[in-house]
Amino acid sequence: MNNKSLRHRPAALLAYSTLALSSAAVQAQSPSASPESSGAQIESLQQQLTEQGRQIETLKRITTEQEKKYQALRRALRQQARDTQPGETAQGENAEQAAPNAQAEQNPTDTEQHPVQVGAAPSQESQAPVEVPRLFEQPGILTPKGKFVFEPSLEYSYSSNNRVALIGYTIIPALVIGLIDVQQVKDSILTGALTGRYGLTNRMEVEAKIPYVYRSDSSVGRELNTGSATDSVFNSSGKAIGDVEVTARYQLNEGSATKPYLIGSLRFKSRTGKDPFEVVTDCLTSCVGNPGGTGLPTTQPTGSGFYLLQPALTWLFQSDPAVFFGTFSYAHNFARNNVSLTVLGGQQEFLGTVKAGDIIGANFGMGLALNDRTAFSVGVDLNSVGRTLQNGAPVTGSVRVVLAKLLFGFSYRYSDKTTLNFTVGAGLTRDTPDLTLNLRIPLSF
């Protein structure tokens, strides 16, 4: 029996019952029937009417059950569409065929009682967002249940700043009494990271990231309070493991073509990297009074030195063929007590309680699929970093800093399980790195 006949079987049975009743009624009205036979026919008709009534009620109950199973099957199909592998869309045949098969395994009679069309794309209301090149730390599409994504990445960052310090006072414009310190600071950071993501459910995933940092810093200038008339170059570098991170993400709602997908996340960053308080600083005795030296670290740190907790909310809205996305976040740095700074000679300079400024972040962008394998995206990343506090008071010279980057992303789906993702970033403020390059290769298992 084909799907079409199965679909109209309740209606056919109802029509057959009505026809039987009609024929019986015609027989009852036949003038040739005797009174005795008429009574028997009436009793038979009453029995048939009662039986047909029970059959009609049974058909109604079966129809109601089939409608419930049909709705459950539609929900399973929408869920399977969201579980499509990264780099694929919800319009592929695999997602459509997997949902009916999974439902049939749970109840083998479902597909017989209510046929499902296979091979046609789901409605626009149930489409999952298309995977676009990843620009920010928060990915767009979560990992399906039971799937694992291994993502090696390599990031390069370059910064160049000019710093001018005036020690003295001005008598008239352009005439300064005291010392002038001019420094050019060039900083290069190369970070290789191994990231793993695992889907706990269809709406929740966990992630762990282990970075390894190599950092090189060059400063051109003159030492303060030395009266030197020549420039000197101060080079320092450092390499070690960075700050390990763990993140949990959860999809809050079931988005559609008319409302965005909302994903909440919670990120925790440790301080496994070498922090700024562990490295030796180029100060002769004290960096506070700065009686000599550059005041710069002799080896570069690879971590921030503070534990960090960052809740965030990510949204994605699909407007074919584009996908709009963005994130709002707040990062809290936990204070450290009894902190000391190491200076030349191994001496410790006690600083007390130090707290790095909290970070308010926001980003937004747009992704566009050029074809079934290539996509392009552009976005802006903004972060406002608060002042650093020492013993409850702002550190002298510490101000709120605004970091802003313009990002361009490109992705190519090499295979169903491998995607190449490349991002280029340009700093929009002086405190932001001038250039960032990031290469990610997510591998699905």
PDB file of N, CA, C and O in Angstrom, residues 277 286-289 306 333-341 348-358 386-399:
ATOM      1  N   PHE A 277      53.631  39.506  36.991  1.00  0.00           N
ATOM      2  CA  PHE A 277      54.264  39.638  38.302  1.00  0.00           C
ATOM      3  C   PHE A 277      55.360  38.599  38.518  1.00  0.00           C
ATOM      4  O   PHE A 277      56.119  38.692  39.473  1.00  0.00           O
ATOM      5  N   SER A 286      63.438  50.158  42.626  1.00  0.00           N
ATOM      6  CA  SER A 286      61.995  50.302  42.749  1.00  0.00           C
ATOM      7  C   SER A 286      61.428  50.831  41.442  1.00  0.00           C
ATOM      8  O   SER A 286      61.958  51.776  40.860  1.00  0.00           O
ATOM      9  N   CYS A 287      60.345  50.217  40.985  1.00  0.00           N
ATOM     10  CA  CYS A 287      59.707  50.682  39.755  1.00  0.00           C
ATOM     11  C   CYS A 287      58.740  51.826  40.023  1.00  0.00           C
ATOM     12  O   CYS A 287      58.293  52.493  39.092  1.00  0.00           O
ATOM     13  N   VAL A 288      58.370  52.045  41.292  1.00  0.00           N
ATOM     14  CA  VAL A 288      57.443  53.137  41.607  1.00  0.00           C
ATOM     15  C   VAL A 288      58.146  54.474  41.472  1.00  0.00           C
ATOM     16  O   VAL A 288      57.701  55.384  40.787  1.00  0.00           O
ATOM     17  N   GLY A 289      59.279  54.636  42.107  1.00  0.00           N
ATOM     18  CA  GLY A 289      60.025  55.880  41.975  1.00  0.00           C
ATOM     19  C   GLY A 289      60.793  55.972  40.674  1.00  0.00           C
ATOM     20  O   GLY A 289      61.166  57.044  40.231  1.00  0.00           O
ATOM     21  N   PHE A 306      45.399  37.106  35.920  1.00  0.00           N
ATOM     22  CA  PHE A 306      44.149  37.231  36.661  1.00  0.00           C
ATOM     23  C   PHE A 306      43.154  36.185  36.157  1.00  0.00           C
ATOM     24  O   PHE A 306      43.076  35.906  34.955  1.00  0.00           O
ATOM     25  N   ASN A 333      37.437  40.490  35.926  1.00  0.00           N
ATOM     26  CA  ASN A 333      38.751  40.048  36.402  1.00  0.00           C
ATOM     27  C   ASN A 333      38.758  40.018  37.925  1.00  0.00           C
ATOM     28  O   ASN A 333      38.414  41.018  38.571  1.00  0.00           O
ATOM     29  N   PHE A 334      39.122  38.878  38.482  1.00  0.00           N
ATOM     30  CA  PHE A 334      39.160  38.748  39.937  1.00  0.00           C
ATOM     31  C   PHE A 334      40.448  39.359  40.492  1.00  0.00           C
ATOM     32  O   PHE A 334      41.524  39.214  39.906  1.00  0.00           O
ATOM     33  N   ALA A 335      40.328  40.036  41.621  1.00  0.00           N
ATOM     34  CA  ALA A 335      41.478  40.699  42.243  1.00  0.00           C
ATOM     35  C   ALA A 335      42.445  39.675  42.824  1.00  0.00           C
ATOM     36  O   ALA A 335      42.059  38.560  43.198  1.00  0.00           O
ATOM     37  N   ARG A 336      43.719  40.071  42.899  1.00  0.00           N
ATOM     38  CA  ARG A 336      44.758  39.250  43.508  1.00  0.00           C
ATOM     39  C   ARG A 336      45.323  39.977  44.723  1.00  0.00           C
ATOM     40  O   ARG A 336      45.616  41.175  44.670  1.00  0.00           O
ATOM     41  N   ASN A 337      45.472  39.239  45.806  1.00  0.00           N
ATOM     42  CA  ASN A 337      45.977  39.804  47.051  1.00  0.00           C
ATOM     43  C   ASN A 337      47.458  39.477  47.233  1.00  0.00           C
ATOM     44  O   ASN A 337      47.963  38.477  46.711  1.00  0.00           O
ATOM     45  N   ASN A 338      48.148  40.339  47.994  1.00  0.00           N
ATOM     46  CA  ASN A 338      49.560  40.144  48.339  1.00  0.00           C
ATOM     47  C   ASN A 338      50.429  39.932  47.103  1.00  0.00           C
ATOM     48  O   ASN A 338      51.211  38.975  47.008  1.00  0.00           O
ATOM     49  N   VAL A 339      50.270  40.821  46.144  1.00  0.00           N
ATOM     50  CA  VAL A 339      51.025  40.740  44.896  1.00  0.00           C
ATOM     51  C   VAL A 339      52.343  41.495  45.057  1.00  0.00           C
ATOM     52  O   VAL A 339      52.377  42.600  45.626  1.00  0.00           O
ATOM     53  N   SER A 340      53.423  40.921  44.533  1.00  0.00           N
ATOM     54  CA  SER A 340      54.732  41.581  44.550  1.00  0.00           C
ATOM     55  C   SER A 340      55.316  41.576  43.156  1.00  0.00           C
ATOM     56  O   SER A 340      55.091  40.645  42.367  1.00  0.00           O
ATOM     57  N   LEU A 341      56.095  42.617  42.846  1.00  0.00           N
ATOM     58  CA  LEU A 341      56.755  42.737  41.554  1.00  0.00           C
ATOM     59  C   LEU A 341      58.232  42.437  41.729  1.00  0.00           C
ATOM     60  O   LEU A 341      58.882  42.936  42.651  1.00  0.00           O
ATOM     61  N   GLN A 348      61.957  41.939  45.739  1.00  0.00           N
ATOM     62  CA  GLN A 348      60.510  41.965  45.593  1.00  0.00           C
ATOM     63  C   GLN A 348      59.965  43.325  46.036  1.00  0.00           C
ATOM     64  O   GLN A 348      60.288  43.798  47.125  1.00  0.00           O
ATOM     65  N   GLU A 349      59.175  43.917  45.170  1.00  0.00           N
ATOM     66  CA  GLU A 349      58.516  45.179  45.500  1.00  0.00           C
ATOM     67  C   GLU A 349      57.049  44.899  45.757  1.00  0.00           C
ATOM     68  O   GLU A 349      56.307  44.503  44.859  1.00  0.00           O
ATOM     69  N   PHE A 350      56.609  45.073  47.004  1.00  0.00           N
ATOM     70  CA  PHE A 350      55.247  44.726  47.401  1.00  0.00           C
ATOM     71  C   PHE A 350      54.244  45.713  46.811  1.00  0.00           C
ATOM     72  O   PHE A 350      54.387  46.937  46.942  1.00  0.00           O
ATOM     73  N   LEU A 351      53.220  45.177  46.158  1.00  0.00           N
ATOM     74  CA  LEU A 351      52.183  46.023  45.551  1.00  0.00           C
ATOM     75  C   LEU A 351      50.866  45.956  46.298  1.00  0.00           C
ATOM     76  O   LEU A 351      50.055  46.879  46.198  1.00  0.00           O
ATOM     77  N   GLY A 352      50.590  44.869  47.014  1.00  0.00           N
ATOM     78  CA  GLY A 352      49.325  44.748  47.736  1.00  0.00           C
ATOM     79  C   GLY A 352      48.274  44.035  46.901  1.00  0.00           C
ATOM     80  O   GLY A 352      48.545  43.027  46.248  1.00  0.00           O
ATOM     81  N   THR A 353      47.072  44.575  46.911  1.00  0.00           N
ATOM     82  CA  THR A 353      45.948  44.006  46.157  1.00  0.00           C
ATOM     83  C   THR A 353      45.827  44.696  44.808  1.00  0.00           C
ATOM     84  O   THR A 353      45.717  45.925  44.742  1.00  0.00           O
ATOM     85  N   VAL A 354      45.844  43.904  43.761  1.00  0.00           N
ATOM     86  CA  VAL A 354      45.776  44.445  42.398  1.00  0.00           C
ATOM     87  C   VAL A 354      44.595  43.803  41.679  1.00  0.00           C
ATOM     88  O   VAL A 354      44.380  42.592  41.756  1.00  0.00           O
ATOM     89  N   LYS A 355      43.842  44.629  40.992  1.00  0.00           N
ATOM     90  CA  LYS A 355      42.695  44.145  40.213  1.00  0.00           C
ATOM     91  C   LYS A 355      42.718  44.781  38.832  1.00  0.00           C
ATOM     92  O   LYS A 355      42.696  46.016  38.710  1.00  0.00           O
ATOM     93  N   ALA A 356      42.772  43.954  37.803  1.00  0.00           N
ATOM     94  CA  ALA A 356      42.687  44.473  36.433  1.00  0.00           C
ATOM     95  C   ALA A 356      41.267  44.925  36.139  1.00  0.00           C
ATOM     96  O   ALA A 356      40.294  44.434  36.721  1.00  0.00           O
ATOM     97  N   GLY A 357      41.129  45.877  35.238  1.00  0.00           N
ATOM     98  CA  GLY A 357      39.818  46.434  34.935  1.00  0.00           C
ATOM     99  C   GLY A 357      38.902  45.438  34.247  1.00  0.00           C
ATOM    100  O   GLY A 357      39.349  44.594  33.465  1.00  0.00           O
ATOM    101  N   ASP A 358      37.610  45.526  34.548  1.00  0.00           N
ATOM    102  CA  ASP A 358      36.621  44.691  33.873  1.00  0.00           C
ATOM    103  C   ASP A 358      36.444  45.161  32.424  1.00  0.00           C
ATOM    104  O   ASP A 358      36.751  46.303  32.077  1.00  0.00           O
ATOM    105  N   GLY A 386      38.337  48.716  31.773  1.00  0.00           N
ATOM    106  CA  GLY A 386      38.337  49.644  32.897  1.00  0.00           C
ATOM    107  C   GLY A 386      39.727  49.885  33.470  1.00  0.00           C
ATOM    108  O   GLY A 386      40.714  49.244  33.089  1.00  0.00           O
ATOM    109  N   ARG A 387      39.817  50.796  34.402  1.00  0.00           N
ATOM    110  CA  ARG A 387      41.092  51.172  35.031  1.00  0.00           C
ATOM    111  C   ARG A 387      41.570  50.068  35.985  1.00  0.00           C
ATOM    112  O   ARG A 387      40.781  49.371  36.620  1.00  0.00           O
ATOM    113  N   THR A 388      42.885  49.916  36.074  1.00  0.00           N
ATOM    114  CA  THR A 388      43.487  48.961  36.998  1.00  0.00           C
ATOM    115  C   THR A 388      43.532  49.566  38.396  1.00  0.00           C
ATOM    116  O   THR A 388      43.896  50.734  38.567  1.00  0.00           O
ATOM    117  N   LEU A 389      43.150  48.766  39.381  1.00  0.00           N
ATOM    118  CA  LEU A 389      43.102  49.234  40.764  1.00  0.00           C
ATOM    119  C   LEU A 389      44.202  48.586  41.583  1.00  0.00           C
ATOM    120  O   LEU A 389      44.498  47.398  41.431  1.00  0.00           O
ATOM    121  N   GLN A 390      44.804  49.378  42.473  1.00  0.00           N
ATOM    122  CA  GLN A 390      45.803  48.888  43.415  1.00  0.00           C
ATOM    123  C   GLN A 390      45.400  49.329  44.808  1.00  0.00           C
ATOM    124  O   GLN A 390      45.285  50.520  45.089  1.00  0.00           O
ATOM    125  N   ASN A 391      45.133  48.342  45.662  1.00  0.00           N
ATOM    126  CA  ASN A 391      44.648  48.606  47.027  1.00  0.00           C
ATOM    127  C   ASN A 391      43.393  49.467  47.010  1.00  0.00           C
ATOM    128  O   ASN A 391      43.210  50.360  47.842  1.00  0.00           O
ATOM    129  N   GLY A 392      42.510  49.205  46.053  1.00  0.00           N
ATOM    130  CA  GLY A 392      41.226  49.889  45.978  1.00  0.00           C
ATOM    131  C   GLY A 392      41.238  51.221  45.265  1.00  0.00           C
ATOM    132  O   GLY A 392      40.167  51.812  45.056  1.00  0.00           O
ATOM    133  N   ALA A 393      42.411  51.733  44.885  1.00  0.00           N
ATOM    134  CA  ALA A 393      42.517  53.033  44.218  1.00  0.00           C
ATOM    135  C   ALA A 393      43.068  52.837  42.815  1.00  0.00           C
ATOM    136  O   ALA A 393      43.888  51.942  42.580  1.00  0.00           O
ATOM    137  N   PRO A 394      42.645  53.665  41.859  1.00  0.00           N
ATOM    138  CA  PRO A 394      43.175  53.537  40.494  1.00  0.00           C
ATOM    139  C   PRO A 394      44.685  53.753  40.459  1.00  0.00           C
ATOM    140  O   PRO A 394      45.226  54.618  41.146  1.00  0.00           O
ATOM    141  N   VAL A 395      45.378  52.936  39.675  1.00  0.00           N
ATOM    142  CA  VAL A 395      46.815  53.086  39.511  1.00  0.00           C
ATOM    143  C   VAL A 395      47.105  54.382  38.776  1.00  0.00           C
ATOM    144  O   VAL A 395      46.392  54.768  37.840  1.00  0.00           O
ATOM    145  N   THR A 396      48.157  55.084  39.206  1.00  0.00           N
ATOM    146  CA  THR A 396      48.529  56.347  38.568  1.00  0.00           C
ATOM    147  C   THR A 396      48.823  56.121  37.086  1.00  0.00           C
ATOM    148  O   THR A 396      49.615  55.251  36.721  1.00  0.00           O
ATOM    149  N   GLY A 397      48.175  56.906  36.255  1.00  0.00           N
ATOM    150  CA  GLY A 397      48.376  56.772  34.815  1.00  0.00           C
ATOM    151  C   GLY A 397      47.460  55.773  34.153  1.00  0.00           C
ATOM    152  O   GLY A 397      47.479  55.616  32.929  1.00  0.00           O
ATOM    153  N   SER A 398      46.654  55.053  34.955  1.00  0.00           N
ATOM    154  CA  SER A 398      45.733  54.074  34.390  1.00  0.00           C
ATOM    155  C   SER A 398      44.434  54.756  33.976  1.00  0.00           C
ATOM    156  O   SER A 398      43.830  55.495  34.773  1.00  0.00           O
ATOM    157  N   VAL A 399      43.992  54.538  32.779  1.00  0.00           N
ATOM    158  CA  VAL A 399      42.766  55.133  32.258  1.00  0.00           C
ATOM    159  C   VAL A 399      41.937  54.044  31.573  1.00  0.00           C
ATOM    160  O   VAL A 399      42.427  52.956  31.281  1.00  0.00           O
TER     161      VAL A 399
END
